Amino acid sequence: MTSEEFARRVEALRPTLHRVCRAQLSAEADREDAIQEAVFRAWRRQNSLRDENCFNPWFIRILINACRDIQRQHRRVLPMEAPPEPPPRDDARLQRLRDALDALEERQRLCLLLHYIEGYSVKEVAAMLNLGESAVKLRLMRGRRKLKEMLSEEVLGE
Amino acid sequence: MIRKEEFSAALGEPDEGFDRALDAALRQIRAEEARPVMKKKLSVGLLVAVIAILTLTGAALAVGLNLFGIFGRWDGRLAELAPQAELETETPGEVETEKTGKSTVEIVNAWYDGEHLIVAYTDDNARTFEPFTPTAEELARMEKAEGFYEGVEPYELGEMDPVQQAFVEAKQAGKPYGFVEYSVFASDQMFAGEDGEIELLPSVGDETTLEDGRRAYLMEFETPLPEGVRDQEELTLRLPILRHEYRCWFDGKDTYLLSGPLDAEERTYEWIDGETHTGYASGPEPIGEAVATVKRTPTETRTYAGEGTYNGVPVHVEATVSAVRAEVRLAAQGAALADPCIVHEHPDGGAEIELRYDFTLTDETGASLRWDGRWVGGDRLSESAARLGFEGVGRLPERLSLCIIDKETDGVARIALTPEE
């Protein structure tokens, strides 16, 4: 794959990549480091992509791992989380949903994002997160249930 | 009913910083397609270099190891500089601790021309792990941590020490377990001057693992170098050796960490949020240093010039080039390079400014000189003159070609530069 083709595919994923970072990292600077690291890693490891049709889940998986590495670095340097950045101003309903999402466990948030928003199948999400399909289904169910409890309404209707 | 569009909106759209970071990474890949490993700009407080695991031939580890040659496998400039990167004198730092045994940190190569400094060094990557169970008093000193060692990939587990693996498995099983890691390693801070009184600020770095398990690092420093380091005939470099330990305990439900020794005094420190905190965590402790001297390498500088047109307006370009650095000056008549910035205004009155132009500079072989991303113009948006900095290719090119790319219009101008008499 040429750099142009690689860049075109990554650029097409831009909003998804931001949401994946946002689901795992609260600080803007960390998200910037994660996406750069993921781009470099993926470019170097192109030979690990056996089927170019699987580029998107393959790249997202690399990004998830880059985010996790940054989380680990923070925990190793000092056992304290940086305070989350203040969210941009918007309406109260959206803010309430954002707070509820932030309150979910990261693994539930990622499963909900990848399945319901990004449209990947349970099987694809399982491959991205290196989980069994039943584990993904369980996280989806628990995540939805928790969101419903916090928001007092059904979520993620089609 | 909350719909998926709202869910998506709650996680936000890509912000300016994210877009810029992604665009910069993709630009770097486009510019360096021929290189299999990228060098990464070091961010303040996060000197985590891009890790490239290399399998090296035994010959590379023979006496006379030249790390510039190794890093030069993916950076032609370093390969060109390798023969000039021998040290004048070198004293490895040899230390011994009860937990990690003997280990050595060694400055192996350096290149210095009075204006630029590149240093390569190794450490033994000395780490040891032991199981650890805290007493109630020790546990009280530890900080609770969320998510530590969760979501470990199978391939990551295979790279871990058996004690770390046992911790991950215990945590997955909900069983109490803990460990302590002891390590000795080279600092990512380097000092110059007879007494090491001048701190050198790293600009970019790279690292790799040698066949024998040692870690090799390459560090390039910000220019201009500090006063007292510039224009010297010889430099003395000092690289601290650090010792660190940290503990991790999972009690079956929660995870606790302590960075530093168990008997550290409680201290107060300012965290990145600006708030003051107290705790027992502490950082690595210096226990020795590696020292080396590097002589100045005489380098030649050549000036190149060329004329071209951009947006129909004549542009004059001059470049001053050495083996490691090129400075390009553009002067346009009228408004050809006007508005070098794209201003993104925020509804709250603030604004983000993005550079409108991208530049590539290549030599007669097609090798790229890497742009440092900086545009040094004036403080007005209507500047028609600018200075740009590029890395060199390790030698003086015969000729150069500057390409100006306008990101707003996708317009491209190529200007040929030839040596001036």
Coordinates of C-alpha atoms in Angstrom, one line a residue:
Chain A
M1 CA 0.0 0.0 0.0
T2 CA 1.4 3.4 -0.9
S3 CA 1.5 6.2 1.6
E4 CA -1.2 8.0 -0.4
E5 CA -3.5 5.0 -0.2
F6 CA -2.7 4.5 3.5
A7 CA -3.4 8.2 4.2
R8 CA -6.6 8.2 2.2
R9 CA -7.9 5.2 4.2
V10 CA -6.9 6.8 7.5
E11 CA -8.5 10.1 6.6
A12 CA -11.7 8.4 5.7
L13 CA -11.8 7.1 9.3
R14 CA -11.1 10.4 10.9
P15 CA -14.4 10.9 12.9
T16 CA -14.3 7.3 14.0
L17 CA -10.7 7.6 15.2
H18 CA -11.5 10.6 17.2
R19 CA -14.4 8.9 18.9
V20 CA -12.3 5.9 19.7
C21 CA -9.7 8.1 21.3
R22 CA -12.3 10.1 23.1
A23 CA -13.8 7.0 24.5
Q24 CA -10.5 6.1 26.1
L25 CA -8.5 9.3 26.8
S26 CA -9.9 12.4 28.5
A27 CA -7.0 14.8 27.7
E28 CA -6.8 16.3 24.3
A29 CA -3.0 16.2 24.3
D30 CA -3.1 12.4 25.0
R31 CA -5.5 11.9 22.1
E32 CA -3.1 13.8 19.8
D33 CA -0.2 11.6 20.9
A34 CA -2.3 8.4 20.5
I35 CA -3.4 9.1 16.9
Q36 CA 0.2 10.0 15.9
E37 CA 1.5 6.9 17.5
A38 CA -1.2 4.7 15.9
V39 CA -0.4 6.1 12.4
F40 CA 3.3 5.4 12.8
R41 CA 2.7 1.9 14.2
A42 CA 0.2 1.0 11.5
W43 CA 2.5 2.3 8.8
R44 CA 5.4 0.2 10.1
R45 CA 3.3 -2.9 10.6
Q46 CA 1.6 -3.0 7.3
N47 CA 2.7 -6.5 6.7
S48 CA 0.5 -7.6 9.6
L49 CA -2.5 -6.5 7.5
R50 CA -3.3 -9.7 5.6
D51 CA -6.5 -8.5 3.9
E52 CA -6.8 -4.9 2.9
N53 CA -10.5 -5.1 3.1
C54 CA -10.0 -5.4 6.9
F55 CA -8.0 -2.1 7.0
N56 CA -10.5 -0.3 9.2
P57 CA -10.9 -2.8 12.1
W58 CA -7.1 -3.4 11.9
F59 CA -6.3 0.3 12.2
I60 CA -8.8 0.8 15.0
R61 CA -7.3 -2.0 17.0
I62 CA -3.9 -0.4 16.7
L63 CA -5.3 2.9 17.9
I64 CA -7.0 1.2 20.9
N65 CA -3.7 -0.3 21.9
A66 CA -1.9 3.1 21.5
C67 CA -4.5 4.6 23.8
R68 CA -3.9 1.9 26.3
D69 CA -0.2 2.4 26.2
I70 CA -0.7 6.1 27.0
Q71 CA -3.0 5.2 29.9
R72 CA -0.3 2.8 31.3
Q73 CA 2.4 5.4 30.9
H74 CA 0.4 7.9 33.0
R75 CA -0.2 5.3 35.7
R76 CA 3.4 4.4 35.8
V77 CA 4.8 7.9 36.0
L78 CA 2.5 9.0 38.8
P79 CA -0.4 7.1 40.2
M80 CA -2.8 9.9 39.5
E81 CA -5.2 10.7 36.7
A82 CA -5.1 14.1 35.0
P83 CA -8.3 15.9 35.5
P84 CA -10.7 15.6 32.5
E85 CA -10.8 18.6 30.3
P86 CA -14.0 20.7 30.5
P87 CA -16.3 19.6 27.7
P88 CA -17.4 22.2 25.1
R89 CA -20.5 24.0 25.8
D90 CA -23.6 22.5 24.3
D91 CA -27.1 21.6 25.4
A92 CA -27.9 20.0 28.7
R93 CA -29.2 16.8 27.2
L94 CA -26.0 16.2 25.3
Q95 CA -24.0 17.0 28.4
R96 CA -26.0 14.5 30.5
L97 CA -25.3 11.8 27.9
R98 CA -21.6 12.7 27.9
D99 CA -21.5 12.5 31.7
A100 CA -23.2 9.1 31.5
L101 CA -20.8 7.8 28.9
D102 CA -17.9 9.0 31.0
A103 CA -19.3 7.1 33.9
L104 CA -19.3 3.8 32.0
E105 CA -16.4 1.5 32.3
E106 CA -14.1 2.0 29.3
R107 CA -14.6 -1.5 28.0
Q108 CA -18.4 -1.0 27.9
R109 CA -18.0 2.4 26.3
L110 CA -15.7 1.0 23.6
C111 CA -18.1 -1.9 22.8
L112 CA -21.1 0.4 22.6
L113 CA -19.2 2.9 20.4
L114 CA -17.8 0.3 18.0
H115 CA -21.0 -1.7 17.6
Y116 CA -23.8 0.8 17.8
I117 CA -22.2 3.9 16.4
E118 CA -19.5 2.7 14.1
G119 CA -21.6 -0.2 12.9
Y120 CA -19.1 -3.1 13.4
S121 CA -20.6 -6.5 14.0
V122 CA -20.2 -8.2 17.3
K123 CA -17.7 -10.6 15.7
E124 CA -15.6 -7.6 14.4
V125 CA -15.7 -5.8 17.7
A126 CA -14.6 -9.1 19.4
A127 CA -11.6 -9.3 17.0
M128 CA -10.7 -5.6 17.6
L129 CA -10.8 -5.9 21.4
N130 CA -9.4 -9.5 21.5
L131 CA -12.5 -10.7 23.3
G132 CA -14.9 -13.6 22.7
E133 CA -18.2 -12.7 21.1
S134 CA -20.1 -13.6 24.3
A135 CA -17.9 -11.2 26.2
V136 CA -18.7 -8.4 23.8
K137 CA -22.5 -9.1 24.0
L138 CA -22.3 -9.1 27.8
R139 CA -20.5 -5.7 27.7
L140 CA -23.1 -4.3 25.3
M141 CA -25.9 -5.5 27.5
R142 CA -24.4 -4.1 30.7
G143 CA -23.4 -0.9 29.0
R144 CA -26.9 -0.3 27.7
R145 CA -28.4 -1.2 31.0
K146 CA -26.1 1.2 32.9
L147 CA -26.8 4.0 30.5
K148 CA -30.5 3.4 30.8
E149 CA -30.3 3.5 34.6
M150 CA -28.4 6.8 34.5
L151 CA -30.5 8.5 31.9
S152 CA -33.8 7.0 32.9
E153 CA -34.6 6.3 29.3
E154 CA -34.0 3.7 26.6
V155 CA -30.9 4.2 24.7
L156 CA -29.5 3.6 21.2
G157 CA -32.7 3.0 19.4
E158 CA -32.3 2.4 15.7
Chain B
M1 CA -35.2 7.6 23.3
I2 CA -31.6 8.5 22.9
R3 CA -30.5 7.8 19.4
K4 CA -27.2 6.9 18.0
E5 CA -26.6 10.3 16.5
E6 CA -26.7 11.8 20.0
F7 CA -24.4 9.1 21.3
S8 CA -22.0 10.0 18.5
A9 CA -22.3 13.7 19.2
A10 CA -21.6 13.2 22.9
L11 CA -18.2 11.9 22.0
G12 CA -17.6 15.0 19.9
E13 CA -16.2 15.8 16.5
P14 CA -12.5 15.8 15.8
D15 CA -11.1 19.0 17.3
E16 CA -8.4 21.2 15.8
G17 CA -5.6 19.6 17.8
F18 CA -6.6 16.1 16.8
D19 CA -6.9 17.1 13.2
R20 CA -3.5 18.7 13.2
A21 CA -1.9 15.8 14.9
L22 CA -3.4 13.3 12.4
D23 CA -2.5 15.5 9.4
A24 CA 1.1 15.9 10.6
A25 CA 1.6 12.2 11.1
L26 CA 0.2 11.5 7.6
R27 CA 2.4 14.2 6.1
Q28 CA 5.4 12.6 7.7
I29 CA 4.6 9.2 6.3
R30 CA 4.1 10.7 2.8
A31 CA 7.4 12.5 3.1
E32 CA 9.3 9.4 4.4
E33 CA 7.7 6.6 2.4
A34 CA 11.1 5.1 1.8
R35 CA 11.9 4.8 5.4
P36 CA 10.4 1.9 7.4
V37 CA 10.6 3.5 10.8
M38 CA 9.6 7.0 11.8
K39 CA 11.4 9.4 14.1
K40 CA 9.0 11.1 16.4
K41 CA 9.1 14.6 17.7
L42 CA 9.5 14.4 21.4
S43 CA 6.8 16.0 23.4
V44 CA 7.6 17.7 26.7
G45 CA 7.1 15.3 29.6
L46 CA 6.6 12.4 27.4
L47 CA 10.0 11.3 26.1
V48 CA 8.7 8.1 24.9
A49 CA 10.4 7.4 21.6
V50 CA 9.0 5.2 18.8
I51 CA 10.2 1.7 19.6
A52 CA 11.6 -0.3 16.8
I53 CA 12.7 -3.9 17.5
L54 CA 15.5 -4.7 15.2
T55 CA 17.2 -8.0 14.6
L56 CA 20.8 -7.1 14.2
T57 CA 23.5 -9.2 12.7
G58 CA 26.3 -10.4 14.9
A59 CA 28.7 -8.4 12.9
A60 CA 27.0 -5.2 14.0
L61 CA 27.8 -6.0 17.6
A62 CA 31.5 -6.5 17.1
V63 CA 34.0 -4.1 18.5
G64 CA 33.6 -0.7 16.9
L65 CA 29.8 -0.7 17.2
N66 CA 28.5 2.4 15.5
L67 CA 25.0 3.3 16.5
F68 CA 24.7 6.0 13.9
G69 CA 25.2 3.2 11.3
I70 CA 22.4 1.2 13.0
F71 CA 19.9 4.1 13.2
G72 CA 21.1 5.1 9.7
R73 CA 19.4 2.0 8.3
W74 CA 16.2 4.1 8.2
D75 CA 17.8 7.6 8.2
G76 CA 20.3 8.2 5.4
R77 CA 21.6 11.3 7.1
L78 CA 22.8 9.4 10.1
A79 CA 24.4 6.8 7.8
E80 CA 26.3 9.6 6.1
L81 CA 27.5 11.0 9.5
A82 CA 28.4 7.6 11.0
P83 CA 32.1 7.8 10.0
Q84 CA 32.4 11.2 11.8
A85 CA 30.6 10.1 14.9
E86 CA 33.5 8.6 16.8
L87 CA 34.1 10.0 20.4
E88 CA 37.4 11.6 21.5
T89 CA 37.2 9.9 25.0
E90 CA 34.6 7.8 26.7
T91 CA 34.0 6.6 30.2
P92 CA 31.1 4.2 30.6
G93 CA 29.0 4.5 33.7
E94 CA 29.2 1.2 35.6
V95 CA 26.8 0.7 38.6
E96 CA 25.7 -2.1 40.8
T97 CA 22.6 -2.5 42.8
E98 CA 21.5 -5.4 45.0
K99 CA 18.4 -6.1 42.8
T100 CA 19.6 -5.5 39.3
G101 CA 23.3 -6.5 39.7
K102 CA 26.0 -4.8 37.6
S103 CA 24.9 -2.7 34.6
T104 CA 26.5 -0.2 32.2
V105 CA 25.4 2.9 30.5
E106 CA 27.6 4.1 27.7
I107 CA 27.7 7.0 25.3
V108 CA 28.8 5.3 22.2
N109 CA 28.8 7.9 19.4
A110 CA 28.2 11.7 19.0
W111 CA 28.4 14.2 16.2
Y112 CA 28.9 17.9 16.8
D113 CA 29.7 20.7 14.4
G114 CA 29.5 23.7 16.8
E115 CA 25.8 24.2 16.0
H116 CA 24.2 20.8 16.1
L117 CA 24.6 17.8 18.4
I118 CA 23.5 14.2 18.0
V119 CA 24.3 11.6 20.6
A120 CA 23.8 7.8 20.7
Y121 CA 24.0 5.7 23.8
T122 CA 23.1 2.4 25.3
D123 CA 21.9 1.0 28.6
D124 CA 21.6 -2.7 29.7
N125 CA 17.8 -2.4 30.1
A126 CA 18.3 -3.8 33.6
R127 CA 15.0 -4.8 35.2
T128 CA 14.0 -7.4 37.7
F129 CA 10.6 -8.3 39.1
E130 CA 9.7 -9.9 42.4
P131 CA 6.3 -10.8 44.0
F132 CA 5.3 -8.3 46.6
T133 CA 2.6 -8.3 49.3
P134 CA 2.3 -5.0 51.3
T135 CA 1.8 -4.7 55.0
A136 CA -1.1 -2.6 56.1
E137 CA 1.3 0.3 56.7
E138 CA 2.8 0.0 53.3
L139 CA -0.6 -0.3 51.6
A140 CA -1.5 3.0 53.3
R141 CA 1.3 4.7 51.4
M142 CA 0.1 3.4 48.0
E143 CA -2.3 5.2 45.7
K144 CA -5.4 3.5 44.2
A145 CA -5.2 3.2 40.4
E146 CA -8.0 2.5 37.9
G147 CA -7.6 0.1 35.0
F148 CA -3.9 -0.8 35.6
Y149 CA -2.9 -3.9 33.6
E150 CA -6.4 -4.4 32.2
G151 CA -7.0 -5.3 28.6
V152 CA -3.6 -6.9 28.2
E153 CA -3.2 -8.4 24.7
P154 CA -2.0 -12.0 24.4
Y155 CA 1.1 -10.8 22.5
E156 CA 1.9 -8.3 25.3
L157 CA 1.6 -11.1 27.9
G158 CA 4.2 -13.1 26.1
E159 CA 6.7 -10.2 26.3
M160 CA 6.3 -9.8 30.0
D161 CA 8.3 -11.1 32.9
P162 CA 6.8 -14.2 34.5
V163 CA 6.0 -12.1 37.7
Q164 CA 4.1 -9.6 35.6
Q165 CA 2.3 -12.4 33.8
A166 CA 1.3 -13.9 37.2
F167 CA 0.0 -10.5 38.2
V168 CA -2.2 -10.2 35.1
E169 CA -3.5 -13.7 35.5
A170 CA -4.3 -13.1 39.2
K171 CA -6.1 -9.9 38.4
Q172 CA -8.1 -11.6 35.7
A173 CA -9.0 -14.3 38.2
G174 CA -9.8 -11.8 40.9
K175 CA -7.1 -13.1 43.2
P176 CA -4.8 -10.9 45.3
Y177 CA -1.2 -10.5 43.9
G178 CA 1.4 -7.9 43.7
F179 CA 4.9 -7.2 42.4
V180 CA 7.8 -4.8 42.6
E181 CA 9.9 -3.8 39.7
Y182 CA 13.5 -2.6 40.1
S183 CA 15.2 -1.0 37.2
V184 CA 18.4 0.8 36.2
F185 CA 18.5 2.9 33.0
A186 CA 20.0 5.9 31.2
S187 CA 18.3 9.2 31.9
D188 CA 16.6 11.0 29.0
Q189 CA 18.3 14.2 30.2
M190 CA 21.8 15.0 29.2
F191 CA 24.2 17.6 30.4
A192 CA 27.2 19.4 29.0
G193 CA 30.1 21.5 30.4
E194 CA 33.0 20.5 32.7
D195 CA 30.7 20.1 35.7
G196 CA 27.6 19.2 33.7
E197 CA 26.1 22.5 34.5
I198 CA 24.3 23.0 31.2
E199 CA 21.2 20.9 30.4
L200 CA 20.7 20.0 26.8
L201 CA 17.1 20.0 25.5
P202 CA 16.2 17.0 23.3
S203 CA 14.4 17.7 20.1
V204 CA 13.8 14.3 18.5
G205 CA 14.8 10.8 19.5
D206 CA 14.7 7.2 18.5
E207 CA 15.4 3.9 20.2
T208 CA 15.8 0.3 19.4
T209 CA 16.8 -3.1 21.0
L210 CA 20.1 -4.6 20.1
E211 CA 20.5 -8.3 19.6
D212 CA 22.1 -8.8 23.0
G213 CA 19.2 -7.1 24.8
R214 CA 20.7 -3.8 25.4
R215 CA 18.7 -0.7 24.5
A216 CA 20.2 1.8 22.1
Y217 CA 19.0 5.4 22.0
L218 CA 19.6 8.3 19.6
M219 CA 19.0 11.9 20.8
E220 CA 19.2 15.0 18.7
F221 CA 19.1 18.3 20.5
E222 CA 17.3 21.6 20.0
T223 CA 19.1 24.3 18.1
P224 CA 20.4 26.8 18.7
L225 CA 22.3 24.9 21.4
P226 CA 22.7 26.7 24.8
E227 CA 25.3 29.3 25.3
G228 CA 28.5 27.5 26.4
V229 CA 27.7 24.6 24.2
R230 CA 27.7 26.4 20.8
D231 CA 30.9 27.0 18.9
Q232 CA 33.1 24.9 21.2
E233 CA 36.1 22.9 19.9
E234 CA 35.2 20.0 22.2
L235 CA 32.2 19.1 24.3
T236 CA 32.0 17.1 27.5
L237 CA 28.7 15.2 27.7
R238 CA 27.3 13.7 30.9
L239 CA 24.5 11.2 31.0
P240 CA 23.0 10.3 34.4
I241 CA 22.2 6.7 35.3
L242 CA 19.0 6.3 37.2
R243 CA 17.6 3.7 39.6
H244 CA 13.9 3.3 40.1
E245 CA 11.5 0.9 41.8
Y246 CA 7.7 0.7 41.8
R247 CA 5.2 -1.5 43.4
C248 CA 1.8 -2.7 42.3
W249 CA -0.7 -4.6 44.5
F250 CA -4.1 -6.0 43.5
D251 CA -6.2 -6.9 46.6
G252 CA -8.8 -8.9 44.6
K253 CA -10.9 -5.8 44.0
D254 CA -8.7 -2.7 43.6
T255 CA -5.2 -2.0 42.4
Y256 CA -2.7 0.2 44.3
L257 CA 0.6 1.7 43.1
L258 CA 3.7 3.2 44.7
S259 CA 6.4 4.8 42.6
G260 CA 9.7 5.0 44.5
P261 CA 11.0 3.3 47.6
L262 CA 8.7 2.1 50.4
D263 CA 10.4 4.3 53.0
A264 CA 10.1 7.6 51.1
E265 CA 9.2 10.7 53.1
E266 CA 5.8 12.2 52.4
R267 CA 6.2 15.1 50.0
T268 CA 4.2 17.8 48.5
Y269 CA 4.3 18.4 44.8
E270 CA 2.5 20.3 42.1
W271 CA 0.6 18.2 39.6
I272 CA 0.0 19.1 36.0
D273 CA -3.5 20.5 36.9
G274 CA -1.7 23.2 39.0
E275 CA -3.1 21.8 42.2
T276 CA -0.8 20.8 45.1
H277 CA -0.9 17.2 46.2
T278 CA 0.8 15.2 48.9
G279 CA 1.9 11.6 48.8
Y280 CA 4.8 9.1 49.0
A281 CA 5.4 8.7 45.3
S282 CA 8.8 9.7 44.0
G283 CA 10.8 9.5 40.8
P284 CA 14.0 7.8 39.8
E285 CA 17.2 8.4 41.7
P286 CA 20.6 9.2 40.1
I287 CA 23.3 6.7 41.0
G288 CA 26.1 7.3 38.5
E289 CA 26.9 8.8 35.1
A290 CA 28.4 8.0 31.7
V291 CA 30.8 10.7 30.4
A292 CA 32.2 11.3 26.9
T293 CA 33.9 14.0 25.0
V294 CA 33.3 14.8 21.4
K295 CA 35.4 16.9 19.1
R296 CA 33.9 19.4 16.7
T297 CA 33.6 18.1 13.2
P298 CA 34.5 20.9 10.7
T299 CA 31.6 21.2 8.3
E300 CA 31.2 23.1 5.0
T301 CA 28.2 25.3 4.3
R302 CA 27.0 26.0 0.8
T303 CA 24.4 28.5 -0.5
Y304 CA 21.9 27.7 -3.2
A305 CA 19.5 30.0 -5.0
G306 CA 16.7 29.8 -7.5
E307 CA 13.8 31.7 -9.0
G308 CA 10.3 30.6 -9.7
T309 CA 6.8 31.8 -9.8
Y310 CA 3.9 31.1 -7.4
N311 CA 0.4 32.3 -8.0
G312 CA 1.9 34.1 -11.0
V313 CA 4.2 36.2 -8.8
P314 CA 8.0 35.9 -8.9
V315 CA 9.6 34.2 -5.9
H316 CA 13.3 34.3 -5.0
V317 CA 14.6 31.4 -2.9
E318 CA 17.9 31.1 -1.1
A319 CA 19.1 28.1 1.0
T320 CA 22.1 27.8 3.3
V321 CA 22.8 24.1 3.7
S322 CA 25.2 22.0 5.8
A323 CA 25.3 18.2 6.2
V324 CA 22.7 18.3 9.0
R325 CA 20.7 21.4 8.5
A326 CA 19.2 23.6 5.7
E327 CA 17.7 27.0 6.1
V328 CA 15.5 28.2 3.2
R329 CA 14.6 31.9 2.8
L330 CA 11.7 32.8 0.5
A331 CA 11.0 36.3 -0.7
A332 CA 8.0 36.9 -2.9
Q333 CA 7.0 40.1 -4.7
G334 CA 3.6 41.3 -4.0
A335 CA 1.2 39.0 -2.3
A336 CA 2.3 35.6 -3.6
L337 CA 2.9 34.2 -0.1
A338 CA 0.5 36.4 1.7
D339 CA -1.7 35.0 4.4
P340 CA 0.5 32.1 5.4
C341 CA -2.1 31.2 8.0
I342 CA -5.6 29.7 7.8
V343 CA -7.6 31.2 10.7
H344 CA -10.3 29.0 12.2
E345 CA -12.4 31.3 14.4
H346 CA -14.3 29.9 17.3
P347 CA -17.8 31.0 18.2
D348 CA -16.5 32.1 21.6
G349 CA -14.2 34.6 20.0
G350 CA -10.9 32.6 20.1
A351 CA -9.1 31.4 17.0
E352 CA -6.9 28.6 15.9
I353 CA -4.2 29.3 13.3
E354 CA -3.1 26.6 10.9
L355 CA -0.2 27.1 8.5
R356 CA -1.5 27.2 5.0
Y357 CA 1.6 25.9 3.2
D358 CA 3.5 22.6 3.2
F359 CA 7.0 22.3 1.9
T360 CA 9.2 19.6 0.6
L361 CA 12.9 20.0 -0.2
T362 CA 14.6 17.2 -2.1
D363 CA 18.2 16.8 -3.4
E364 CA 19.4 15.5 -6.8
T365 CA 18.9 11.9 -5.7
G366 CA 15.3 12.5 -4.6
A367 CA 16.2 12.2 -0.9
S368 CA 14.0 14.4 1.2
L369 CA 15.2 17.0 3.7
R370 CA 12.7 16.9 6.5
W371 CA 10.9 20.2 7.2
D372 CA 10.8 21.0 10.9
G373 CA 7.3 22.4 10.5
R374 CA 8.2 25.9 11.4
W375 CA 7.5 29.1 9.4
V376 CA 9.5 32.0 10.6
G377 CA 8.0 35.1 9.2
G378 CA 6.7 38.2 10.9
D379 CA 3.9 38.5 13.3
R380 CA 1.6 39.7 10.5
L381 CA -0.5 37.5 8.3
S382 CA 0.6 39.4 5.2
E383 CA 4.3 38.5 5.3
S384 CA 5.7 37.9 1.9
A385 CA 9.1 36.6 3.2
A386 CA 9.8 33.6 5.3
R387 CA 12.5 31.3 6.7
L388 CA 12.1 27.5 6.8
G389 CA 14.2 24.9 8.6
F390 CA 15.0 21.5 7.2
E391 CA 17.2 18.6 8.4
G392 CA 20.1 17.9 6.1
V393 CA 20.9 14.6 4.3
G394 CA 24.4 14.1 5.9
R395 CA 26.3 15.6 3.0
L396 CA 26.1 18.7 0.7
P397 CA 23.7 18.1 -2.2
E398 CA 24.6 19.0 -5.7
R399 CA 21.3 20.8 -6.3
L400 CA 17.9 21.1 -4.5
S401 CA 14.2 21.3 -5.5
L402 CA 11.8 23.2 -3.3
C403 CA 8.1 22.3 -3.6
I404 CA 5.5 24.7 -2.1
I405 CA 2.1 23.1 -1.6
D406 CA -0.9 25.3 -0.9
K407 CA -3.3 23.3 1.3
E408 CA -6.2 25.6 0.6
T409 CA -6.0 25.4 -3.2
D410 CA -3.9 22.2 -3.7
G411 CA -1.7 24.5 -5.8
V412 CA 1.9 23.3 -6.2
A413 CA 5.0 25.3 -7.2
R414 CA 8.4 23.7 -7.8
I415 CA 11.6 25.9 -7.7
A416 CA 15.0 24.5 -8.6
L417 CA 18.0 25.6 -6.5
T418 CA 21.6 25.5 -7.7
P419 CA 24.8 26.3 -5.8
E420 CA 25.9 29.9 -5.9
E421 CA 29.5 30.6 -6.9

